[in-house]
Coordinates of C-alpha atoms in Angstrom, one line a residue:
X1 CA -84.0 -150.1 121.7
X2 CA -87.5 -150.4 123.8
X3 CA -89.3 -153.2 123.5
X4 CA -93.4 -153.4 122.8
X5 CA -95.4 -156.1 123.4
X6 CA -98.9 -155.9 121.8
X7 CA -101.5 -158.6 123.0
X8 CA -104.8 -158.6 121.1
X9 CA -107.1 -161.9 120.0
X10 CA -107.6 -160.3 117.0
X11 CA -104.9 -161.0 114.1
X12 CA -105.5 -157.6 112.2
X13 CA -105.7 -155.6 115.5
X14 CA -102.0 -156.3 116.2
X15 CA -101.1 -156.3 112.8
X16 CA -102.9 -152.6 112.4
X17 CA -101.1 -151.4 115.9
X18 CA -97.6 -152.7 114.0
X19 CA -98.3 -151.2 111.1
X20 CA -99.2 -147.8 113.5
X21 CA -95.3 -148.1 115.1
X22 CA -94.0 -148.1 111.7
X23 CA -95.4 -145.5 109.8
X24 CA -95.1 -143.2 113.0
X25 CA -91.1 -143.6 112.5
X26 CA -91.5 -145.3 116.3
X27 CA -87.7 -147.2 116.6
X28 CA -89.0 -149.4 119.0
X29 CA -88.7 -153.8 119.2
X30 CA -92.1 -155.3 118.5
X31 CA -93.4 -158.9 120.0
X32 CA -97.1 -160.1 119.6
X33 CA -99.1 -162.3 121.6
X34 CA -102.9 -163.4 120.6
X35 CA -104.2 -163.6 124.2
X36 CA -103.2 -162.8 127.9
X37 CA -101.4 -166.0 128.8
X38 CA -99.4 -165.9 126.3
X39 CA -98.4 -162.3 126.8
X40 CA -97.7 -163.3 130.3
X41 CA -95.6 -166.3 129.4
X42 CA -93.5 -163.8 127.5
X43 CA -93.3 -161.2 129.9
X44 CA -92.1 -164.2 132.9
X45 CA -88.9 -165.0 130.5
X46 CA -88.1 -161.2 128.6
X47 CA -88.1 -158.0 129.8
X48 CA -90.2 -155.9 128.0
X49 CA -90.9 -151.8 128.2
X50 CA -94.3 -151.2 127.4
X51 CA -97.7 -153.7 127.2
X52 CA -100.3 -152.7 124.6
X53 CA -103.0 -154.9 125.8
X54 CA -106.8 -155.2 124.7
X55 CA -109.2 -155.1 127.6
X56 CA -111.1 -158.2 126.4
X57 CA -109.5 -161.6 125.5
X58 CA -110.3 -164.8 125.7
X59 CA -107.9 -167.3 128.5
X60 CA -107.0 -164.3 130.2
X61 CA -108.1 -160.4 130.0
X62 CA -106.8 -157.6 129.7
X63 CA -107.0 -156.1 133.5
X64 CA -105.9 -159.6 134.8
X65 CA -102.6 -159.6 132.4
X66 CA -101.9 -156.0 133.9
X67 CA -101.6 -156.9 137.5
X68 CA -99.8 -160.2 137.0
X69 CA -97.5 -158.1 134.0
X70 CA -96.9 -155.5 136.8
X71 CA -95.7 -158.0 139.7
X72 CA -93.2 -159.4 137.2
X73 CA -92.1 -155.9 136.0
X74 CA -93.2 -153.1 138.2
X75 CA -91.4 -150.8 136.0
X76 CA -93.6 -151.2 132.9
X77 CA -95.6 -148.9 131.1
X78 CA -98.9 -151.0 130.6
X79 CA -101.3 -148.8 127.6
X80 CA -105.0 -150.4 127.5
X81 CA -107.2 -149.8 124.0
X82 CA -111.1 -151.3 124.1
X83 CA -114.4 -150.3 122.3
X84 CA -116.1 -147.9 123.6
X85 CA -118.5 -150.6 125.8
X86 CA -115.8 -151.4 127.9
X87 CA -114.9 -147.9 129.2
X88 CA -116.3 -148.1 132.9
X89 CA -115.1 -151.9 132.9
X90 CA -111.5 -150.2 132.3
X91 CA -111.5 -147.3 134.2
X92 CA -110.3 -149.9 136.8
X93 CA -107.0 -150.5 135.6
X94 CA -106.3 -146.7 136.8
X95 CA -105.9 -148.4 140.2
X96 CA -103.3 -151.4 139.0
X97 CA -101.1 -148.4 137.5
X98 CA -102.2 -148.5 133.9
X99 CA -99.9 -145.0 132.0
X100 CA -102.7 -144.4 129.2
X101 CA -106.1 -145.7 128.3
X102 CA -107.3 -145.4 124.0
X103 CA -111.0 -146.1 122.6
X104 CA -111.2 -148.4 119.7
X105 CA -110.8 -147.5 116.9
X106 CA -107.7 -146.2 117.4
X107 CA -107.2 -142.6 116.5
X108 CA -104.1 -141.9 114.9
X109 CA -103.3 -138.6 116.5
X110 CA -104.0 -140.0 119.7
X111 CA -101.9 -142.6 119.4
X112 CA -99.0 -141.1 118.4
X113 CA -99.5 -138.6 121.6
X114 CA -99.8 -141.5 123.8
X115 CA -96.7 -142.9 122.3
X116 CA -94.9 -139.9 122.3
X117 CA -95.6 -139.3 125.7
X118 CA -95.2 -143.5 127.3
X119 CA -91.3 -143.5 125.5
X120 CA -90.3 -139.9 127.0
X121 CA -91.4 -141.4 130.4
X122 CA -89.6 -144.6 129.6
X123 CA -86.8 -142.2 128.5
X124 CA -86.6 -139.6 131.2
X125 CA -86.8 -143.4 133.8
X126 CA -83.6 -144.6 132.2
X127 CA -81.5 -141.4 132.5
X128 CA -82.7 -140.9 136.3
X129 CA -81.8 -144.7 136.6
X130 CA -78.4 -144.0 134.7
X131 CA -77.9 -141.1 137.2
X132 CA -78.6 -142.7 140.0
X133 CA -76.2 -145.5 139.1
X134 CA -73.5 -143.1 138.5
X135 CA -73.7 -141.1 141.8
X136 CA -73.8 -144.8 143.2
X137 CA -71.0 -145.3 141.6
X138 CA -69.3 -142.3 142.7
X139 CA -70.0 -142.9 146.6
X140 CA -69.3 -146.6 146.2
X141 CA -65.7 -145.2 145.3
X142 CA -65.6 -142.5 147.8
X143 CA -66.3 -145.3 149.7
X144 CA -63.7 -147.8 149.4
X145 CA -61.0 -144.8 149.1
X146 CA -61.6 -144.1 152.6
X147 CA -61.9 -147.5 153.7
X148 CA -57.9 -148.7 152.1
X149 CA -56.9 -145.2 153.8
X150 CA -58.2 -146.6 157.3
X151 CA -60.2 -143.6 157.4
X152 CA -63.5 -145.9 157.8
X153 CA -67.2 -145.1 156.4
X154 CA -68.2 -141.5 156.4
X155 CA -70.9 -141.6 158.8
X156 CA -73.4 -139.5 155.9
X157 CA -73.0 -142.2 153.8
X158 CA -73.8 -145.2 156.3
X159 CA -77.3 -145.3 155.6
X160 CA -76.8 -145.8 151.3
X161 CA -76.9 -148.9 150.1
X162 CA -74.1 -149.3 147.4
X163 CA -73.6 -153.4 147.6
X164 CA -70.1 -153.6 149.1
X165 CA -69.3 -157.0 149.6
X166 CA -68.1 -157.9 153.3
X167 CA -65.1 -159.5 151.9
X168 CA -62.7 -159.8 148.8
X169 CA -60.9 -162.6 147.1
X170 CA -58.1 -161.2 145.8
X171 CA -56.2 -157.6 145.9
X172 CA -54.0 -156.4 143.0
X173 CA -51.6 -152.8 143.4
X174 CA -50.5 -151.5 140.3
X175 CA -47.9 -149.1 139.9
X176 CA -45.9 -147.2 137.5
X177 CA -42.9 -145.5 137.5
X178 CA -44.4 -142.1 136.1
X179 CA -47.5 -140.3 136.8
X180 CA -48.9 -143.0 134.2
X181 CA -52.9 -142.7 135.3
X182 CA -53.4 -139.2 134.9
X183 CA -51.5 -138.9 131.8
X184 CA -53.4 -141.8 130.4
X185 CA -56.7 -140.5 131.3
X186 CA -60.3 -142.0 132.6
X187 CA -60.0 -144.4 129.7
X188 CA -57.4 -146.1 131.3
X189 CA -59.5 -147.2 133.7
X190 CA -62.2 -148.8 131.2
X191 CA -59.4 -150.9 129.3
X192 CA -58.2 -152.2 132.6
X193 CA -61.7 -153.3 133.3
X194 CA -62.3 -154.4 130.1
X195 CA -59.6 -157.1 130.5
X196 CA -61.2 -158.7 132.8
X197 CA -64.3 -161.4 133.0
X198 CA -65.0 -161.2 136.8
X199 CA -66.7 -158.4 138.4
X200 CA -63.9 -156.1 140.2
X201 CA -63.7 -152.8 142.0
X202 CA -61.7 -150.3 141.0
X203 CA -60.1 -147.2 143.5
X204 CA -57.3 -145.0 142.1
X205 CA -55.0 -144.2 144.5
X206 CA -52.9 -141.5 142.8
X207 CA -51.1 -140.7 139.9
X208 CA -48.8 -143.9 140.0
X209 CA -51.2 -146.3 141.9
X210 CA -54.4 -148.2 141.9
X211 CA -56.2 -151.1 143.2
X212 CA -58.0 -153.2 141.7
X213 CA -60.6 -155.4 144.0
X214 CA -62.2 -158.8 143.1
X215 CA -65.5 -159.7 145.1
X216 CA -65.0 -163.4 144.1
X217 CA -62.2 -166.0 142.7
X218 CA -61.7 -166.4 138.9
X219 CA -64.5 -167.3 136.6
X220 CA -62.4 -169.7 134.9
X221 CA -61.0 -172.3 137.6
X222 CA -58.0 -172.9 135.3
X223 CA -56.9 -168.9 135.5
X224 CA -55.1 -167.9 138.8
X225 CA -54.6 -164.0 140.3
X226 CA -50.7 -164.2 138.8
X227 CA -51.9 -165.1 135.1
X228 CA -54.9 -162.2 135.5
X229 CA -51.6 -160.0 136.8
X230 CA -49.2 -161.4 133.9
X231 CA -52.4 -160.6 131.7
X232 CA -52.8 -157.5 132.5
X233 CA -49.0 -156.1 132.6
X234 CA -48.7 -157.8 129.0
X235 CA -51.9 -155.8 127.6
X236 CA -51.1 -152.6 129.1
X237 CA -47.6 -152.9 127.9
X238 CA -48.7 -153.5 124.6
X239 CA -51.0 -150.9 124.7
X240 CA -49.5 -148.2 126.3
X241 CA -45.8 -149.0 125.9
X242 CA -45.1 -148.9 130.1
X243 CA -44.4 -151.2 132.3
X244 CA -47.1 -152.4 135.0
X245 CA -45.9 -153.7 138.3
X246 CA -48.3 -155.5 140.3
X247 CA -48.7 -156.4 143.7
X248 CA -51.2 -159.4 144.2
X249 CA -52.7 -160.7 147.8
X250 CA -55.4 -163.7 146.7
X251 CA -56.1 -164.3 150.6
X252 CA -59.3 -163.4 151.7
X253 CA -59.1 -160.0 153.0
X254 CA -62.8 -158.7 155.1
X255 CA -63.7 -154.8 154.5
X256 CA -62.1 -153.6 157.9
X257 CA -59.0 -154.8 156.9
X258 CA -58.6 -153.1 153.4
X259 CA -55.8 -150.8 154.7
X260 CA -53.8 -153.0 156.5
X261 CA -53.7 -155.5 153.5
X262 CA -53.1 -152.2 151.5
X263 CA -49.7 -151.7 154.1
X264 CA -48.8 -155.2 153.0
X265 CA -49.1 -154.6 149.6
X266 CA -47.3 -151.6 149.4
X267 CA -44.0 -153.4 151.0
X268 CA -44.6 -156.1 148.7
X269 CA -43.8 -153.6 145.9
X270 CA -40.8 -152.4 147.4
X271 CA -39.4 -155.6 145.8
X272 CA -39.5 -154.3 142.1
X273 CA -36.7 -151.8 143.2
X274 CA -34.6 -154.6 143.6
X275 CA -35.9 -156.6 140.5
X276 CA -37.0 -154.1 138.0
X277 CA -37.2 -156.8 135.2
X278 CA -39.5 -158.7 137.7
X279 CA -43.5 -157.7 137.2
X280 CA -45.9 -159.4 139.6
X281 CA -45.1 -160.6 143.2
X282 CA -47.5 -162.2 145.6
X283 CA -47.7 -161.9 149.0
X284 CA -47.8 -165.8 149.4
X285 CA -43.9 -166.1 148.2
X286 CA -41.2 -164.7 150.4
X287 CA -38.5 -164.7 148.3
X288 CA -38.0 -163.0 144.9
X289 CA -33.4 -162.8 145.0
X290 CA -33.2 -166.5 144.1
X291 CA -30.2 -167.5 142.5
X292 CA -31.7 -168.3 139.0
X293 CA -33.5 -165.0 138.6
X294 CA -30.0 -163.1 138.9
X295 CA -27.7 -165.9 137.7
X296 CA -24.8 -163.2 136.2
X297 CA -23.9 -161.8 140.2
X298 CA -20.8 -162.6 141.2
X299 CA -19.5 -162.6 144.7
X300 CA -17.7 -159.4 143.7
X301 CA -20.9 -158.0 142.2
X302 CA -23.4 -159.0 145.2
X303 CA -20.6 -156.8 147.3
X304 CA -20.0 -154.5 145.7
X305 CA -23.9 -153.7 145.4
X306 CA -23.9 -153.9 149.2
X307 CA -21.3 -151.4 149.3
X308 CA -23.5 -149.1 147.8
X309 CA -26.6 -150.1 149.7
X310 CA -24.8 -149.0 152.7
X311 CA -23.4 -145.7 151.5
X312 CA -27.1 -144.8 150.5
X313 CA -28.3 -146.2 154.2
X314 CA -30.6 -148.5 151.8
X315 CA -31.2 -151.2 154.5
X316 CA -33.8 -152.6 152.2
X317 CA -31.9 -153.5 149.3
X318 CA -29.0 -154.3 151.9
X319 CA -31.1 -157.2 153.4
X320 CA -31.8 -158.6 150.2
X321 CA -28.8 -158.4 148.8
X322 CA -27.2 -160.0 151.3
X323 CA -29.8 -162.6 151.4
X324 CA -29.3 -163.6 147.9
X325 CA -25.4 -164.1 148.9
X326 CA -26.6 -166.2 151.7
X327 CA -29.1 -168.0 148.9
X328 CA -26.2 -168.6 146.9
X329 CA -24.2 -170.5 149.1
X330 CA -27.6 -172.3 150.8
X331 CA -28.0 -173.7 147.1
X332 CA -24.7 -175.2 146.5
X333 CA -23.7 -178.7 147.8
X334 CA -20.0 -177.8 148.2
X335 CA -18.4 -175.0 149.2
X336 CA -15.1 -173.6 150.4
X337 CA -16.2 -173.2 154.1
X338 CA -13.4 -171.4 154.7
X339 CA -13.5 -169.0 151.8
X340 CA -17.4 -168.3 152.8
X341 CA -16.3 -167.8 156.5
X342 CA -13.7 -164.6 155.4
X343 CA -16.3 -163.5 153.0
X344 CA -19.1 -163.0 155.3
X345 CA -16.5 -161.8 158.4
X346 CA -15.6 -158.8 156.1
X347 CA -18.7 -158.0 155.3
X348 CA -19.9 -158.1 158.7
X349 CA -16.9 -155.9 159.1
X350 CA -17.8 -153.5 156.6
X351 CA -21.8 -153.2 158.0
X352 CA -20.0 -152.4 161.2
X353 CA -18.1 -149.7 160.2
X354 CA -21.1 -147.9 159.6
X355 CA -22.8 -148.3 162.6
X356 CA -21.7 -146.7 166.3
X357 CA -18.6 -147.1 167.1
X358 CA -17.7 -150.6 168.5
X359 CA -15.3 -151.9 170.7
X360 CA -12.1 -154.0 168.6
X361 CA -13.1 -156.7 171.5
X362 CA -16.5 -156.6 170.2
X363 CA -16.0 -156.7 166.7
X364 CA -13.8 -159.7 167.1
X365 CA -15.9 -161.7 169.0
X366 CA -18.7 -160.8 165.9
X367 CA -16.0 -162.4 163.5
X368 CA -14.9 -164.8 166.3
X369 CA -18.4 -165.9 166.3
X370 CA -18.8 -166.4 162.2
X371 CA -15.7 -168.3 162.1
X372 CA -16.9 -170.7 164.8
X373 CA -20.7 -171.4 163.2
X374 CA -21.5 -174.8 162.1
X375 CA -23.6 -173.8 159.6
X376 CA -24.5 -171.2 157.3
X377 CA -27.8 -170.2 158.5
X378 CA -25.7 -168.8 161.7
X379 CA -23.7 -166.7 159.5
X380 CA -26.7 -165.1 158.2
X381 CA -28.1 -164.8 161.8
X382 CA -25.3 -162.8 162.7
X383 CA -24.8 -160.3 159.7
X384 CA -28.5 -159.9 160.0
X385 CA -28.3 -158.5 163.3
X386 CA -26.0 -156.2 162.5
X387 CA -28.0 -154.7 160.1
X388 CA -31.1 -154.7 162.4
X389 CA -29.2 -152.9 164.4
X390 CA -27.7 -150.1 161.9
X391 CA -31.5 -150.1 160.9
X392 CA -32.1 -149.0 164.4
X393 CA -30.0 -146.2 164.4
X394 CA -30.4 -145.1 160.9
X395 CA -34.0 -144.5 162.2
X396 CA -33.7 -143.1 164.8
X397 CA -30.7 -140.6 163.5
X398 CA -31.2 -137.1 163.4
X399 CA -30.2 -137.3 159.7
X400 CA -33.6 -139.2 159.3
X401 CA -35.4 -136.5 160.8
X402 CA -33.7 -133.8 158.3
X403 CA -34.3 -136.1 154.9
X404 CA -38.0 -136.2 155.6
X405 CA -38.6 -132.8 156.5
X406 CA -37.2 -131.3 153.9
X407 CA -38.6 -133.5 151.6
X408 CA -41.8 -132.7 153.3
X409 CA -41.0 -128.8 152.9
X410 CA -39.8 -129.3 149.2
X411 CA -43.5 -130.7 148.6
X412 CA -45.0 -127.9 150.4
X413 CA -43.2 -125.4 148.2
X414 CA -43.4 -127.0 144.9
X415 CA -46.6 -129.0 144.8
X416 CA -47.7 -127.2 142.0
X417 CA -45.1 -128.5 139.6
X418 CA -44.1 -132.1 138.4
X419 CA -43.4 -134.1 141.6
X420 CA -41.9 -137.7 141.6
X421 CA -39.7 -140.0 143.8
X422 CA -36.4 -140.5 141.6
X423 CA -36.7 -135.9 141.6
X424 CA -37.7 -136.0 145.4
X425 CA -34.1 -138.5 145.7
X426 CA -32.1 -136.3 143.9
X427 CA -32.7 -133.3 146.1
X428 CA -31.2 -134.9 148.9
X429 CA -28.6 -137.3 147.4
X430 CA -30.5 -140.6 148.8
X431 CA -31.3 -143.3 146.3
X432 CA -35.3 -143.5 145.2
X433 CA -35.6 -146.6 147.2
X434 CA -34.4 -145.8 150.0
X435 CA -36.4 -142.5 150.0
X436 CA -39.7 -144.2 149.8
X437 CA -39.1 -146.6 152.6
X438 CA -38.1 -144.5 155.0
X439 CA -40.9 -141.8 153.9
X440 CA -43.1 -144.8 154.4
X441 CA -41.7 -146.0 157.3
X442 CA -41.8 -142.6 159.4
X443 CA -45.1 -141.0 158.5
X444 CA -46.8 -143.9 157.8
X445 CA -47.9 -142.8 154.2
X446 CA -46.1 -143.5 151.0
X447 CA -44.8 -140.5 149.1
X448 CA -47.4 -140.6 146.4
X449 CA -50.4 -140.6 148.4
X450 CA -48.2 -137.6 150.5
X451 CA -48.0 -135.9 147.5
X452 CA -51.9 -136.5 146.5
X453 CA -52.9 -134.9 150.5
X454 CA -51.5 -132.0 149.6
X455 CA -52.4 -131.3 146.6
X456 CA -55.9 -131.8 147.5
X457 CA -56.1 -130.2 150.7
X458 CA -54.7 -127.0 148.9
X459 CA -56.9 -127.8 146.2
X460 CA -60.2 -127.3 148.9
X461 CA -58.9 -124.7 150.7
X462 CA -58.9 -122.4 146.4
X463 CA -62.2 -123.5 146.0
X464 CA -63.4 -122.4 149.2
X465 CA -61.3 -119.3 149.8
X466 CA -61.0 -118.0 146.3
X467 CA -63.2 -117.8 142.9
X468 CA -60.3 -119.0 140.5
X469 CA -62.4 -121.5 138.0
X470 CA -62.1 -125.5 138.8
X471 CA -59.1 -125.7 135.6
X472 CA -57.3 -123.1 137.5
X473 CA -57.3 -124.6 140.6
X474 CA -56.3 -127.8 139.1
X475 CA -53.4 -126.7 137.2
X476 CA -51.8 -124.7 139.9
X477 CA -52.5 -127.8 142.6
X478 CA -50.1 -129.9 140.2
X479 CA -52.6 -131.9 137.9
X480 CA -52.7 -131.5 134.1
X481 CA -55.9 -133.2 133.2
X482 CA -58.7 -131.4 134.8
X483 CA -61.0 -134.4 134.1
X484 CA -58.6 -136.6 136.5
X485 CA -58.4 -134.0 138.7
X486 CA -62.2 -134.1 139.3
X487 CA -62.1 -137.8 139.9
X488 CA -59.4 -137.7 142.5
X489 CA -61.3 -134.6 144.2
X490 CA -64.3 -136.7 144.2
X491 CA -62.6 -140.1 145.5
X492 CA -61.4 -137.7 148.3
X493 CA -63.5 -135.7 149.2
X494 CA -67.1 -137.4 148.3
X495 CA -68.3 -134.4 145.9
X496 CA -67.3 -132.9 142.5
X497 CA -64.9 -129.5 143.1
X498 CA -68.2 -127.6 142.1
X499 CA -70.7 -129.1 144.3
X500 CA -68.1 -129.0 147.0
X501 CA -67.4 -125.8 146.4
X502 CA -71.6 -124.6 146.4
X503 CA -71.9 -126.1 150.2
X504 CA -68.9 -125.0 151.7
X505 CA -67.4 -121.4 149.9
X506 CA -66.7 -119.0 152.3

């Protein structure tokens, strides 16, 4: 609602202009003030919409309340009313920025024209304002989607000023296991907001990611990033019946180094693969395979899973879970020395069966070697460098090569239909896991954000090329929800499909 302030030394004067407001059906706040310093008191400590001032009052006048009532609020629609006398004396204010000018007495029709017209004004101000803030809004996102891609600031947009601070406190990923943001729609993004109390930036990433970027620490000095992160995977649980994984950095991370912090992120996550019952990891802790968090693993279980992790060539999971046998052992006081010797030798063993050919004389001196170590931490020196090196040539194995490109060429052909990691996995028989760490590895891009290139690239290419209507195009790029659709196009590309599409058709 707009706010009036009427300032008049005369008690029935504002009481008549009140009366005026009412009987005119104008909704509008109404405050009064019996001379200029008063009104200007007011004004220093409220914002207020329009001044209806008389020209002469005692303390302070009319014409001298409008330039000090402008310097506070330039924005203000200041209306003068005086007796006819005074009309040469007012013509003045014209110069201070006065909107209208009325004789005394007030005519009603007049009034209500000069009303009528001051509130449009006010009105057409705040829906310019509104749409400014909104296309702010949109470049400001634009913005800081190029910046965690390490694609920098476009250099048309260099000159705007959107308020992008020069560093942030704290960086949360979250991720879902399904295409959970477009399916839950631009509402999603409010309810995440709304759980909040600080200020934070928010940059979808693509149908399973987004970040969430906080400017400054906590509000409440009691609250740390991990409860915000257990707060916010509890309400969306609640709400939307998912689970939320979240990835949290609380180190200081500057603007340039948005995408790198983004990188570390993104390995962060590759933890909940391992742990799916585990929610929110921070890059400060290492370790998330301690013993207590996976205390039904046996020896024969923690094996048996590496077993697998080699058949799948999932080195990831293969380091870890051979770091939690070595976590076992590191937390007990006693321990068969012998037993954990032979345990570790065959698994050595085992990881280098898989790897080129060796030498008998070469394996032995690997078990030779376990055998002889002092202490544990040795052990774990050695099997680790055998799977660094059957990381090595896993990477570098023509196999490698093949997975990727025809997971590449399976996105190519199908990226108009429903596209995730676990259906990506199946098509060539490697376990999700491993499939997005070595996708990530080798092209430097995690599958999703693959996925999302594509689709948009395509996605330009229809609206430039062809004149199939913005729904089309967005249902045979892959998305569902044209709405989404138009965000991500405009996150990427800077412009709505149908602006982009007026400046650059062919």
């Amino acid at each position: 609602m707009l706010t009036i302030l009427i300032a008049d030394d005369q008690r029935e004067e504002r009481e008549g202009i009140e009366f005026l407001i009412h009987e005119l059906g104008f909704f509008l706040h109404i405050e009064t003030a019996e001379n200029g310093r008063k009104a200007l008191e007011y004004l220093e400590q409220n914002p207020v919409d329009i001044l209806f001032t008389d020209v002469r009052m005692p303390i302070m006048d009319g014409l001298q309340l409008t330039t000090e009532a402008l310097t506070l609020q330039p924005k203000l629609k200041v209306i003068l009313f005086s007796g006819f006398a005074e009309f040469e004396y007012a013509k003045t204010a014209i110069s201070l920025g006065v909107s209208e000018y009325l004789l005394k007495p007030i005519n009603v029709e007049a009034f209500r024209n000069t009303m009528q017209k001051v509130i449009a004004q006010l009105t057409d101000q705040e829906q310019e304002h509104i749409a400014a803030q909104i296309k702010l809004e949109y470049v400001k996102k634009h913005v800081l989607f190029n910046l965690v891609n390490g694609l920098g600031i476009p250099p048309s947009m260099k000159e705007i000023s959107f308020e992008l601070p020069d560093r942030y406190h704290g960086m949360f990923l979250l991720e879902f296991d399904k295409n959970f943001f477009e399916n839950a729609g631009p509402e999603c993004e409010e309810f995440i907001l709304s759980l909040l109390e600080d200020p934070v930036d928010y940059v979808n990433l693509n149908g399973c990611q987004s970040l969430l970027l906080f400017p400054g620490l906590p509000a409440s000095s009691s609250c740390s990033f991990r409860d915000l992160g257990e707060h916010l995977h509890d309400s969306i649980l609640d709400k939307y019946k998912v689970h939320c994984y979240l990835a949290i950095n609380d180190e200081l991370t500057m603007l340039q180094d948005l995408s790198a912090a983004l990188i570390q992120l993104d390995q962060l996550m590759e933890y909940r693969f391992f742990s799916p019952d585990y929610f929110v990891f921070e890059v400060k802790k290492d370790f998330y395979f301690s013993n207590d968090r996976l205390p039904g693993l046996s020896d024969c279980d923690l094996l048996d899973q590496i077993r697998s992790n080699l058949k799948e060539r999932d080195i990831f999971s293969l380091r870890a879970n051979t770091d939690l046998l070595y976590q076992k052992y590191a937390n007990q006081a006693q321990f068969s020395q012998l037993y954990v010797k032979y345990m570790f030798s065959s698994l050595y063993q085992e990881i280098m069966t898989y790897s080129a050919p060796i030498s008998e004389i070469e394996l032995s001196h690997g078990i030779e070697k376990i055998y002889k170590s002092e202490e544990l931490n040795e052990i774990k020196e050695i099997i680790m460098a055998g799977i660094t090196l059957l990381d090595r040539e896993y990477n570098s194995s023509e196999f490698l090569n093949r997975d990727i490109a025809a997971v590449k060429q399976y996105i190519e052909d199908h990226y108009g239909e429903d596209l995730s990691l676990d259906l990506l996995a199946a098509k060539i028989h490697l376990s999700p896991h491993y499939l997005s760490s070595i996708f990530k590895k080798n092209t430097g891009c995690g599958l999703n954000k693959y996925i999302k290139n594509v689709r948009m690239n395509i996605a330009k290419d229809m609206l430039q090329q062809t004149h199939l209507k913005v729904s089309d195009i967005c249902y045979s790029v892959g998305f569902q929800n044209v709405s989404y659709f138009c965000q991500n196009f405009r996150d990427f590309f800077g412009q709505t499909p149908e602006k982009f599409r007026q400046h650059n058709q062919k």
